[in-house]
PDB file of C-alpha atoms in Angstrom:
ATOM      1  CA  UNK M  12      19.221  13.612 -12.184  1.00 43.00           C
ATOM      2  CA  UNK M  13      18.752  13.785 -15.827  1.00 44.00           C
ATOM      3  CA  UNK M  14      15.732  12.646 -17.558  1.00 44.00           C
ATOM      4  CA  UNK M  15      16.736  10.199 -20.445  1.00 42.00           C
ATOM      5  CA  UNK M  16      13.139   9.283 -21.510  1.00 41.00           C
ATOM      6  CA  UNK M  17      12.194  10.433 -24.759  1.00 43.00           C
ATOM      7  CA  UNK M  18       9.041  12.449 -24.820  1.00 44.00           C
ATOM      8  CA  UNK M  19       8.952  12.722 -20.951  1.00 46.00           C
ATOM      9  CA  UNK M  20       8.293  16.007 -19.930  1.00 46.00           C
ATOM     10  CA  UNK M  21      11.202  17.562 -17.867  1.00 46.00           C
ATOM     11  CA  UNK M  22      10.932  18.357 -14.136  1.00 50.00           C
ATOM     12  CA  UNK M  23      13.026  21.210 -14.140  1.00 47.00           C
ATOM     13  CA  UNK M  24      14.823  22.737 -17.233  1.00 46.00           C
ATOM     14  CA  UNK M  25      18.681  23.897 -17.571  1.00 51.00           C
ATOM     15  CA  UNK M  26      19.174  27.274 -16.226  1.00 56.00           C
ATOM     16  CA  UNK M  27      18.450  29.728 -18.751  1.00 54.00           C
ATOM     17  CA  UNK M  28      16.974  27.003 -20.862  1.00 56.00           C
ATOM     18  CA  UNK M  29      12.728  27.196 -21.618  1.00 61.00           C
ATOM     19  CA  UNK M  30      11.029  24.338 -19.794  1.00 68.00           C
ATOM     20  CA  UNK M  31       8.931  22.498 -21.974  1.00 77.00           C
ATOM     21  CA  UNK M  32       5.327  22.666 -21.412  1.00 85.00           C
ATOM     22  CA  UNK M  33       3.141  19.385 -20.922  1.00 89.00           C
ATOM     23  CA  UNK M  34       0.268  18.244 -23.402  1.00 92.00           C
ATOM     24  CA  UNK M  35      -2.926  17.841 -21.785  1.00 90.00           C
ATOM     25  CA  UNK M  36      -2.695  14.135 -22.264  1.00 93.00           C
ATOM     26  CA  UNK M  37       0.847  14.459 -19.953  1.00 95.00           C
ATOM     27  CA  UNK M  38      -0.803  16.714 -17.290  1.00 95.00           C
ATOM     28  CA  UNK M  39      -4.041  14.373 -16.897  1.00 96.00           C
ATOM     29  CA  UNK M  40      -1.536  11.194 -16.615  1.00 97.00           C
ATOM     30  CA  UNK M  41       0.440  13.223 -13.995  1.00 97.00           C
ATOM     31  CA  UNK M  42      -2.326  14.235 -11.821  1.00 97.00           C
ATOM     32  CA  UNK M  43      -3.729  10.936 -12.048  1.00 97.00           C
ATOM     33  CA  UNK M  44      -0.146   9.541 -10.519  1.00 97.00           C
ATOM     34  CA  UNK M  45      -0.140  12.353  -7.968  1.00 97.00           C
ATOM     35  CA  UNK M  46      -3.870  11.546  -6.847  1.00 97.00           C
ATOM     36  CA  UNK M  47      -3.363   7.961  -6.759  1.00 96.00           C
ATOM     37  CA  UNK M  48      -0.464   8.397  -4.330  1.00 96.00           C
ATOM     38  CA  UNK M  49      -2.307  10.357  -2.043  1.00 96.00           C
ATOM     39  CA  UNK M  50      -5.502   8.723  -2.190  1.00 95.00           C
ATOM     40  CA  UNK M  51      -3.294   5.642  -1.140  1.00 94.00           C
ATOM     41  CA  UNK M  52      -1.951   6.944   1.745  1.00 94.00           C
ATOM     42  CA  UNK M  53      -4.339   9.536   3.331  1.00 92.00           C
ATOM     43  CA  UNK M  54      -7.911   8.163   1.948  1.00 91.00           C
ATOM     44  CA  UNK M  55     -10.470  10.091  -0.072  1.00 92.00           C
ATOM     45  CA  UNK M  56     -11.221  12.518   2.673  1.00 91.00           C
ATOM     46  CA  UNK M  57      -7.799  13.216   3.751  1.00 93.00           C
ATOM     47  CA  UNK M  58      -6.832  13.910   0.550  1.00 95.00           C
ATOM     48  CA  UNK M  59      -7.374  17.529  -0.916  1.00 96.00           C
ATOM     49  CA  UNK M  60      -7.815  19.424  -4.560  1.00 97.00           C
ATOM     50  CA  UNK M  61      -4.982  21.744  -3.164  1.00 96.00           C
ATOM     51  CA  UNK M  62      -2.641  19.196  -2.087  1.00 97.00           C
ATOM     52  CA  UNK M  63      -2.928  17.451  -5.376  1.00 97.00           C
ATOM     53  CA  UNK M  64      -2.646  20.744  -7.480  1.00 97.00           C
ATOM     54  CA  UNK M  65       0.328  21.906  -5.317  1.00 97.00           C
ATOM     55  CA  UNK M  66       2.418  18.511  -5.713  1.00 96.00           C
ATOM     56  CA  UNK M  67       1.697  19.079  -9.671  1.00 96.00           C
ATOM     57  CA  UNK M  68       2.933  22.286  -9.665  1.00 95.00           C
ATOM     58  CA  UNK M  69      -0.378  23.635 -11.260  1.00 95.00           C
ATOM     59  CA  UNK M  70      -3.334  25.803 -10.048  1.00 95.00           C
ATOM     60  CA  UNK M  71      -6.646  24.119  -8.588  1.00 96.00           C
ATOM     61  CA  UNK M  72      -8.399  25.284 -11.739  1.00 96.00           C
ATOM     62  CA  UNK M  73      -6.210  22.939 -14.173  1.00 96.00           C
ATOM     63  CA  UNK M  74      -7.449  20.122 -11.695  1.00 97.00           C
ATOM     64  CA  UNK M  75     -11.167  20.893 -12.247  1.00 97.00           C
ATOM     65  CA  UNK M  76     -10.404  21.426 -15.911  1.00 96.00           C
ATOM     66  CA  UNK M  77      -9.432  17.575 -16.241  1.00 96.00           C
ATOM     67  CA  UNK M  78     -11.506  16.002 -13.648  1.00 96.00           C
ATOM     68  CA  UNK M  79     -14.277  18.418 -12.434  1.00 95.00           C
ATOM     69  CA  UNK M  80     -12.821  18.091  -9.007  1.00 93.00           C
ATOM     70  CA  UNK M  81     -11.585  15.385  -6.495  1.00 94.00           C
ATOM     71  CA  UNK M  82     -14.669  12.931  -6.896  1.00 93.00           C
ATOM     72  CA  UNK M  83     -13.787  12.915 -10.327  1.00 94.00           C
ATOM     73  CA  UNK M  84     -10.022  12.208 -10.347  1.00 96.00           C
ATOM     74  CA  UNK M  85     -10.674   9.513  -7.578  1.00 94.00           C
ATOM     75  CA  UNK M  86     -13.197   7.814 -10.082  1.00 91.00           C
ATOM     76  CA  UNK M  87     -10.864   7.534 -12.658  1.00 94.00           C
ATOM     77  CA  UNK M  88      -8.082   6.128 -10.427  1.00 94.00           C
ATOM     78  CA  UNK M  89     -10.541   3.188  -8.947  1.00 90.00           C
ATOM     79  CA  UNK M  90     -11.885   2.589 -12.327  1.00 89.00           C
ATOM     80  CA  UNK M  91      -8.106   2.000 -13.649  1.00 92.00           C
ATOM     81  CA  UNK M  92      -7.190  -0.054 -10.806  1.00 90.00           C
ATOM     82  CA  UNK M  93     -10.304  -2.187 -10.933  1.00 86.00           C
ATOM     83  CA  UNK M  94      -9.847  -2.773 -14.581  1.00 88.00           C
ATOM     84  CA  UNK M  95      -6.058  -3.713 -13.975  1.00 92.00           C
ATOM     85  CA  UNK M  96      -6.860  -6.286 -11.055  1.00 89.00           C
ATOM     86  CA  UNK M  97      -9.851  -7.770 -13.208  1.00 86.00           C
ATOM     87  CA  UNK M  98      -7.324  -8.194 -16.239  1.00 90.00           C
ATOM     88  CA  UNK M  99      -4.798  -9.694 -14.202  1.00 91.00           C
ATOM     89  CA  UNK M 100      -7.027 -12.172 -12.943  1.00 87.00           C
ATOM     90  CA  UNK M 101      -8.768 -12.722 -16.178  1.00 86.00           C
ATOM     91  CA  UNK M 102      -5.718 -13.383 -17.979  1.00 90.00           C
ATOM     92  CA  UNK M 103      -4.170 -15.509 -15.602  1.00 89.00           C
ATOM     93  CA  UNK M 104      -6.781 -18.111 -15.957  1.00 84.00           C
ATOM     94  CA  UNK M 105      -5.539 -20.245 -18.841  1.00 87.00           C
ATOM     95  CA  UNK M 106      -4.641 -24.045 -17.201  1.00 78.00           C
ATOM     96  CA  UNK M 107      -7.101 -26.717 -17.994  1.00 76.00           C
ATOM     97  CA  UNK M 108      -6.913 -28.398 -14.400  1.00 83.00           C
ATOM     98  CA  UNK M 109      -9.195 -26.782 -12.058  1.00 81.00           C
ATOM     99  CA  UNK M 110      -6.341 -26.983  -9.106  1.00 85.00           C
ATOM    100  CA  UNK M 111      -4.351 -24.855 -11.351  1.00 90.00           C
ATOM    101  CA  UNK M 112      -6.884 -22.513 -12.058  1.00 84.00           C
ATOM    102  CA  UNK M 113      -7.210 -22.106  -8.211  1.00 86.00           C
ATOM    103  CA  UNK M 114      -3.432 -21.226  -7.976  1.00 91.00           C
ATOM    104  CA  UNK M 115      -3.616 -18.959 -10.938  1.00 92.00           C
ATOM    105  CA  UNK M 116      -6.122 -17.014  -9.524  1.00 87.00           C
ATOM    106  CA  UNK M 117      -4.610 -16.756  -6.315  1.00 90.00           C
ATOM    107  CA  UNK M 118      -1.188 -15.750  -7.492  1.00 94.00           C
ATOM    108  CA  UNK M 119      -2.997 -13.080  -9.683  1.00 92.00           C
ATOM    109  CA  UNK M 120      -4.717 -11.306  -6.505  1.00 89.00           C
ATOM    110  CA  UNK M 121      -1.287 -11.687  -4.369  1.00 93.00           C
ATOM    111  CA  UNK M 122       0.957 -10.557  -7.634  1.00 95.00           C
ATOM    112  CA  UNK M 123      -1.701  -7.053  -7.725  1.00 93.00           C
ATOM    113  CA  UNK M 124      -1.407  -6.571  -4.005  1.00 90.00           C
ATOM    114  CA  UNK M 125       2.348  -6.841  -4.138  1.00 92.00           C
ATOM    115  CA  UNK M 126       2.942  -4.722  -7.442  1.00 94.00           C
ATOM    116  CA  UNK M 127       0.205  -2.151  -7.073  1.00 94.00           C
ATOM    117  CA  UNK M 128      -0.308  -1.680  -3.583  1.00 92.00           C
ATOM    118  CA  UNK M 129      -1.220   1.835  -3.926  1.00 93.00           C
ATOM    119  CA  UNK M 130      -3.964   0.629  -5.714  1.00 91.00           C
ATOM    120  CA  UNK M 131      -4.969  -2.031  -3.737  1.00 89.00           C
ATOM    121  CA  UNK M 132      -4.903   0.472  -0.418  1.00 89.00           C
ATOM    122  CA  UNK M 133      -7.392   2.616  -2.525  1.00 89.00           C
ATOM    123  CA  UNK M 134      -9.902  -0.406  -3.533  1.00 86.00           C
ATOM    124  CA  UNK M 135     -10.083  -1.622  -0.067  1.00 82.00           C
ATOM    125  CA  UNK M 136     -11.096   1.916   1.318  1.00 78.00           C
ATOM    126  CA  UNK M 137     -14.571   3.256   1.268  1.00 62.00           C
ATOM    127  CA  UNK M 138     -15.336   6.392   0.137  1.00 58.00           C
ATOM    128  CA  UNK M 139     -18.390   8.836  -0.552  1.00 59.00           C
ATOM    129  CA  UNK M 140     -18.262   7.892  -4.046  1.00 58.00           C
ATOM    130  CA  UNK M 141     -18.137   3.993  -3.893  1.00 48.00           C
ATOM    131  CA  UNK M 142     -21.622   4.050  -5.479  1.00 49.00           C
ATOM    132  CA  UNK M 143     -20.501   5.287  -8.808  1.00 45.00           C
ATOM    133  CA  UNK M 144     -17.229   3.943  -9.121  1.00 48.00           C
ATOM    134  CA  UNK M 145     -17.478   0.756  -7.651  1.00 56.00           C
ATOM    135  CA  UNK M 146     -16.189  -1.075  -4.422  1.00 66.00           C
ATOM    136  CA  UNK M 147     -13.635  -3.780  -3.727  1.00 71.00           C
ATOM    137  CA  UNK M 148     -16.378  -5.881  -2.815  1.00 73.00           C
ATOM    138  CA  UNK M 149     -18.083  -5.601  -6.059  1.00 76.00           C
ATOM    139  CA  UNK M 150     -14.905  -5.976  -7.962  1.00 75.00           C
ATOM    140  CA  UNK M 151     -14.415  -9.558  -6.103  1.00 78.00           C
ATOM    141  CA  UNK M 152     -18.036 -10.223  -7.135  1.00 81.00           C
ATOM    142  CA  UNK M 153     -16.624  -9.594 -10.815  1.00 80.00           C
ATOM    143  CA  UNK M 154     -13.914 -11.871 -10.299  1.00 81.00           C
ATOM    144  CA  UNK M 155     -15.787 -14.585  -8.397  1.00 84.00           C
ATOM    145  CA  UNK M 156     -18.125 -14.757 -11.610  1.00 84.00           C
ATOM    146  CA  UNK M 157     -15.220 -15.893 -13.761  1.00 77.00           C
ATOM    147  CA  UNK M 158     -14.622 -18.657 -11.373  1.00 80.00           C
ATOM    148  CA  UNK M 159     -18.353 -19.244 -10.988  1.00 85.00           C
ATOM    149  CA  UNK M 160     -18.011 -20.685 -14.778  1.00 81.00           C
ATOM    150  CA  UNK M 161     -15.344 -23.114 -13.994  1.00 78.00           C
ATOM    151  CA  UNK M 162     -16.886 -24.232 -10.647  1.00 82.00           C
ATOM    152  CA  UNK M 163     -20.466 -24.744 -12.372  1.00 85.00           C
ATOM    153  CA  UNK M 164     -18.623 -26.753 -15.200  1.00 82.00           C
ATOM    154  CA  UNK M 165     -16.894 -28.880 -12.298  1.00 80.00           C
ATOM    155  CA  UNK M 166     -20.261 -29.356  -9.973  1.00 84.00           C
ATOM    156  CA  UNK M 167     -22.100 -30.744 -12.944  1.00 84.00           C
ATOM    157  CA  UNK M 168     -19.480 -33.127 -13.697  1.00 83.00           C
ATOM    158  CA  UNK M 169     -19.367 -34.586 -10.274  1.00 81.00           C
ATOM    159  CA  UNK M 170     -22.969 -34.509  -9.767  1.00 85.00           C
ATOM    160  CA  UNK M 171     -23.166 -31.611  -7.147  1.00 87.00           C
ATOM    161  CA  UNK M 172     -26.082 -28.807  -7.687  1.00 89.00           C
ATOM    162  CA  UNK M 173     -24.355 -26.280 -10.133  1.00 88.00           C
ATOM    163  CA  UNK M 174     -26.554 -23.545  -9.184  1.00 90.00           C
ATOM    164  CA  UNK M 175     -24.593 -23.355  -5.754  1.00 90.00           C
ATOM    165  CA  UNK M 176     -21.366 -22.491  -7.759  1.00 89.00           C
ATOM    166  CA  UNK M 177     -22.013 -18.889  -7.328  1.00 90.00           C
ATOM    167  CA  UNK M 178     -21.804 -19.083  -3.624  1.00 91.00           C
ATOM    168  CA  UNK M 179     -18.965 -21.268  -3.510  1.00 89.00           C
ATOM    169  CA  UNK M 180     -17.122 -18.990  -6.153  1.00 87.00           C
ATOM    170  CA  UNK M 181     -17.704 -15.781  -3.915  1.00 88.00           C
ATOM    171  CA  UNK M 182     -16.625 -17.834  -1.033  1.00 89.00           C
ATOM    172  CA  UNK M 183     -13.395 -18.962  -2.444  1.00 87.00           C
ATOM    173  CA  UNK M 184     -12.447 -15.640  -3.906  1.00 86.00           C
ATOM    174  CA  UNK M 185     -13.245 -13.731  -0.687  1.00 87.00           C
ATOM    175  CA  UNK M 186     -11.025 -16.262   1.314  1.00 90.00           C
ATOM    176  CA  UNK M 187      -7.723 -14.996  -1.112  1.00 87.00           C
ATOM    177  CA  UNK M 188      -9.083 -11.565  -1.018  1.00 85.00           C
ATOM    178  CA  UNK M 189      -8.987 -11.260   2.684  1.00 88.00           C
ATOM    179  CA  UNK M 190      -6.146 -13.123   3.204  1.00 93.00           C
ATOM    180  CA  UNK M 191      -4.039 -10.995   0.765  1.00 89.00           C
ATOM    181  CA  UNK M 192      -5.346  -7.994   2.775  1.00 88.00           C
ATOM    182  CA  UNK M 193      -3.614  -9.472   5.893  1.00 92.00           C
ATOM    183  CA  UNK M 194      -0.548 -10.715   3.827  1.00 93.00           C
ATOM    184  CA  UNK M 195      -0.042  -7.392   2.788  1.00 88.00           C
ATOM    185  CA  UNK M 196       0.830  -6.382   6.115  1.00 88.00           C
ATOM    186  CA  UNK M 197       2.650  -8.947   7.399  1.00 90.00           C
ATOM    187  CA  UNK M 198       4.548 -10.164   4.251  1.00 87.00           C
ATOM    188  CA  UNK M 199       5.246 -13.482   5.864  1.00 90.00           C
ATOM    189  CA  UNK M 200       5.087 -16.435   4.703  1.00 94.00           C
ATOM    190  CA  UNK M 201       6.287 -15.759   1.102  1.00 94.00           C
ATOM    191  CA  UNK M 202       3.796 -15.609  -1.682  1.00 95.00           C
ATOM    192  CA  UNK M 203       4.243 -18.641  -3.191  1.00 95.00           C
ATOM    193  CA  UNK M 204       3.785 -20.433   0.267  1.00 96.00           C
ATOM    194  CA  UNK M 205       0.724 -18.291   1.041  1.00 96.00           C
ATOM    195  CA  UNK M 206      -1.080 -19.495  -2.609  1.00 95.00           C
ATOM    196  CA  UNK M 207       0.003 -23.274  -2.026  1.00 96.00           C
ATOM    197  CA  UNK M 208      -1.607 -22.908   1.469  1.00 96.00           C
ATOM    198  CA  UNK M 209      -5.109 -20.910   0.037  1.00 94.00           C
ATOM    199  CA  UNK M 210      -5.370 -23.521  -2.793  1.00 92.00           C
ATOM    200  CA  UNK M 211      -4.561 -26.267  -0.292  1.00 94.00           C
ATOM    201  CA  UNK M 212      -7.910 -25.453   2.003  1.00 93.00           C
ATOM    202  CA  UNK M 213      -9.612 -24.662  -0.961  1.00 89.00           C
ATOM    203  CA  UNK M 214      -8.835 -27.704  -3.241  1.00 89.00           C
ATOM    204  CA  UNK M 215      -9.333 -30.357  -0.221  1.00 90.00           C
ATOM    205  CA  UNK M 216     -12.546 -28.813   0.882  1.00 88.00           C
ATOM    206  CA  UNK M 217     -13.955 -28.930  -2.565  1.00 82.00           C
ATOM    207  CA  UNK M 218     -12.583 -32.545  -2.785  1.00 83.00           C
ATOM    208  CA  UNK M 219     -14.578 -33.653   0.125  1.00 87.00           C
ATOM    209  CA  UNK M 220     -17.505 -31.559  -0.469  1.00 85.00           C
ATOM    210  CA  UNK M 221     -20.747 -33.363   0.748  1.00 87.00           C
ATOM    211  CA  UNK M 222     -23.627 -33.581  -1.747  1.00 84.00           C
ATOM    212  CA  UNK M 223     -26.089 -32.994   0.939  1.00 88.00           C
ATOM    213  CA  UNK M 224     -24.321 -31.049   3.887  1.00 89.00           C
ATOM    214  CA  UNK M 225     -25.983 -31.028   7.293  1.00 91.00           C
ATOM    215  CA  UNK M 226     -25.851 -28.508  10.625  1.00 91.00           C
ATOM    216  CA  UNK M 227     -24.428 -30.770  13.631  1.00 92.00           C
ATOM    217  CA  UNK M 228     -25.447 -27.965  16.133  1.00 93.00           C
ATOM    218  CA  UNK M 229     -28.913 -27.518  17.366  1.00 90.00           C
ATOM    219  CA  UNK M 230     -29.804 -24.187  15.428  1.00 91.00           C
ATOM    220  CA  UNK M 231     -31.378 -25.042  12.253  1.00 87.00           C
ATOM    221  CA  UNK M 232     -32.872 -21.882  10.764  1.00 89.00           C
TER     222      UNK M 232
END
């Protein structure tokens, strides 16, 4: 198949014709794309520099030159995916009504899972370099911080303790994220229905929220 994209490196030149050399930026992007696919399929431990280099048609030193090794490549891939997901959620929160904001947050997470499945697989996996690149849990914490501000305002207006908003934000976002992981595997029901049911549970739970909840069992601590 011919490559019609202007400025795109040709994968294979015509017979007898010179093959255009990739620029440093193009090579870096190619290695990131390949690494992203392999990390999603096999995880950090299951992916080797040799395999990344072989799929890119380069030698191992080229990978080291651009990223310093597998850890460096992985860190950039994770960084990009975290930024992408956080950007999608933040950009989605535009509504004025709290229930619609919950819908927008749910859809943003489900959209990311559906559209960037490889990235999601990478984010939910643990790796030896998670401490330096962040984890899915820390990313969910970042998203929850955005929701926390919205909940804090609502709590105040309804006479609830606004100091509890961070905990409720973590619970709401965590619920959507874990449901999204499950939905990724089953893909049923359809995305809109999943979002509707998530918001149904969250919204009506918040509507019936007790000001001073009490435990009903015998255990108290």
